[in-house]
CSV table of N, CA and C in Angstrom, one decimal:
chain,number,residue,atom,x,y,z
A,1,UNK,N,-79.6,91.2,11.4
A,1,UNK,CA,-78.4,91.1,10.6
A,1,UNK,C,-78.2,89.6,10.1
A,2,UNK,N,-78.9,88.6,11.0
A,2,UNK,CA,-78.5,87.3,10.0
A,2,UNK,C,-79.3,87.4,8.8
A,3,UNK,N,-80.2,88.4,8.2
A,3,UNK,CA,-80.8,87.8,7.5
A,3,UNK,C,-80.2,88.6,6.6
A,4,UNK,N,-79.7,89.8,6.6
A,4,UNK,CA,-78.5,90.2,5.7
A,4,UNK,C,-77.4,89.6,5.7
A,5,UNK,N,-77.1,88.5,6.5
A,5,UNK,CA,-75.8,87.8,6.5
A,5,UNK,C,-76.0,86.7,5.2
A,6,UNK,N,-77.5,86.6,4.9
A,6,UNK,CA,-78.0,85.4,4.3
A,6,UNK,C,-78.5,85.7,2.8
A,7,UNK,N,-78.8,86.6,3.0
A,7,UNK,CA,-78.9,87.7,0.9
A,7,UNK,C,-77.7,88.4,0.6
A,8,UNK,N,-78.0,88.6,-0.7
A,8,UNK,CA,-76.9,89.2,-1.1
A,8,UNK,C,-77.2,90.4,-2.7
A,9,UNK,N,-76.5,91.0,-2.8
A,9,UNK,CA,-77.0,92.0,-3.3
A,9,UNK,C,-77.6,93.2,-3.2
A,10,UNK,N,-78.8,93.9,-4.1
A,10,UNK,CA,-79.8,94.4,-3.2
A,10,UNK,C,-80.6,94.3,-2.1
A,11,UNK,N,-80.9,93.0,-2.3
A,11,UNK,CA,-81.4,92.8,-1.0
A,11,UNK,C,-80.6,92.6,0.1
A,12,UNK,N,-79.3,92.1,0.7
A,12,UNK,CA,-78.4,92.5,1.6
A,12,UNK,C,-78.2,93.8,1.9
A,13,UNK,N,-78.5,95.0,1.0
A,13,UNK,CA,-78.3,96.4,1.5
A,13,UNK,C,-79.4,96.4,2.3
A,14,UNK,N,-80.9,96.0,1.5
A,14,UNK,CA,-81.7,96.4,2.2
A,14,UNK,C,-82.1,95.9,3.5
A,15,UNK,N,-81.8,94.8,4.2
A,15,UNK,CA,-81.4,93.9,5.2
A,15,UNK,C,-80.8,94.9,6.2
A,16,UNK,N,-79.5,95.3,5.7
A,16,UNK,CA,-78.4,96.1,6.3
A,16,UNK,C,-79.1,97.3,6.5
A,17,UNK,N,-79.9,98.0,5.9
A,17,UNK,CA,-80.7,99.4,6.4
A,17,UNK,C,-81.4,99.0,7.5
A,18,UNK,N,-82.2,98.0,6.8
A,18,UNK,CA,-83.5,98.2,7.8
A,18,UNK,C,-83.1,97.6,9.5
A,19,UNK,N,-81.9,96.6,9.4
A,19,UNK,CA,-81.4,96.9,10.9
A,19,UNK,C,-80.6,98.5,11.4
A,20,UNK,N,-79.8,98.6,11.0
A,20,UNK,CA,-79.1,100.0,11.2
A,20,UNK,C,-80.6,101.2,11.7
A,21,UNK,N,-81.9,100.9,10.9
A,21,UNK,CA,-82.6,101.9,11.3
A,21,UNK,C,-83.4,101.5,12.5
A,22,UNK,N,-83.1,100.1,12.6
A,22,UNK,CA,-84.0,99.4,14.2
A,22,UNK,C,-83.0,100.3,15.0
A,23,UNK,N,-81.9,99.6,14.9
A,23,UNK,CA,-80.9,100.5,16.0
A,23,UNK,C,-81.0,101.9,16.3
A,24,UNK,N,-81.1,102.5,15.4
A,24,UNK,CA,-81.4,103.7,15.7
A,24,UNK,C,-82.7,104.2,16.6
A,25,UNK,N,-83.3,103.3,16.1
A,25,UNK,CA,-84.7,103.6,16.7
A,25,UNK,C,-84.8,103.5,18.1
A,26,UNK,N,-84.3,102.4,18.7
A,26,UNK,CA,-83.9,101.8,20.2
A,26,UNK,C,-82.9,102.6,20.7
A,27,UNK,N,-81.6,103.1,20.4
A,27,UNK,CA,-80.9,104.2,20.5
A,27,UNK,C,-82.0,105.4,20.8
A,28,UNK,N,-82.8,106.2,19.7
A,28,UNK,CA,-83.7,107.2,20.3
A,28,UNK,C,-84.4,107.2,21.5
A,29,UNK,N,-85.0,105.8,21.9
A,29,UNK,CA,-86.1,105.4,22.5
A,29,UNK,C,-85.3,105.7,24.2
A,30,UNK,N,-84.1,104.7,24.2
A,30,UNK,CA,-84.0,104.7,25.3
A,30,UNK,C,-84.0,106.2,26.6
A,31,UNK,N,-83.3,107.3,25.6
A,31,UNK,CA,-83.2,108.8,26.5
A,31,UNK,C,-84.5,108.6,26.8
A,32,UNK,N,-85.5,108.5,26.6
A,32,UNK,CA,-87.0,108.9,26.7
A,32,UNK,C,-87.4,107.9,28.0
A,33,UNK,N,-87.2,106.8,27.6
A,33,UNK,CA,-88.0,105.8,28.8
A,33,UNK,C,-87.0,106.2,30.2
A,34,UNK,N,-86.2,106.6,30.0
A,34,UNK,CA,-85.4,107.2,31.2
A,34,UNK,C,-86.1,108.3,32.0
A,35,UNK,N,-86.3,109.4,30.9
A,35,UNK,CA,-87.2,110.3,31.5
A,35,UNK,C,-88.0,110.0,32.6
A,36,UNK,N,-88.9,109.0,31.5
A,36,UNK,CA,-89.9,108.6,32.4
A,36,UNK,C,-89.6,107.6,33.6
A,37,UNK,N,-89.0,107.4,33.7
A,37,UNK,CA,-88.6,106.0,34.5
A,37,UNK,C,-88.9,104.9,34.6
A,38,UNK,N,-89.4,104.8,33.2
A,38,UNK,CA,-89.6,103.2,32.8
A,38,UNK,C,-88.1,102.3,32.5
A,39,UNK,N,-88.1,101.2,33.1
A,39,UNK,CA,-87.0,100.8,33.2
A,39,UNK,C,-87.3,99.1,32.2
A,40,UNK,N,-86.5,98.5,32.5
A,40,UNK,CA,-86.5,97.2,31.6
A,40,UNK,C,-87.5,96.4,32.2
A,41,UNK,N,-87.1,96.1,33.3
A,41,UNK,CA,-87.9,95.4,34.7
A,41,UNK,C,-89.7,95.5,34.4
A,42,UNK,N,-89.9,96.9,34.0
A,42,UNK,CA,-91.2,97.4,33.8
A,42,UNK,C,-92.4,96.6,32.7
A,43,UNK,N,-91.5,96.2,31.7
A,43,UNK,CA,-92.0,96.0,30.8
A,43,UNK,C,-92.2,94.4,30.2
């Protein structure tokens, strides 16, 4: 996000996506490593 804090324009959207899609991604991830029982500590 700072680096969308730091463009502006198009490139600020694209800044702004491409975190919102990290997030998401880490959001997905975590149900999963639970399954498994991989924990933070683990890694």
């Amino acid at each position: 996000m700072k680096l969308a804090a730091a463009a502006d324009g198009a490139e600020r959207q694209r800044w702004i996506n491409a975190a919102l899609a990290w997030i998401e991604l880490t959001r997905l991830r975590a149900p999963a490593r639970r399954e498994r029982g991989v924990t933070e500590e683990a890694i």
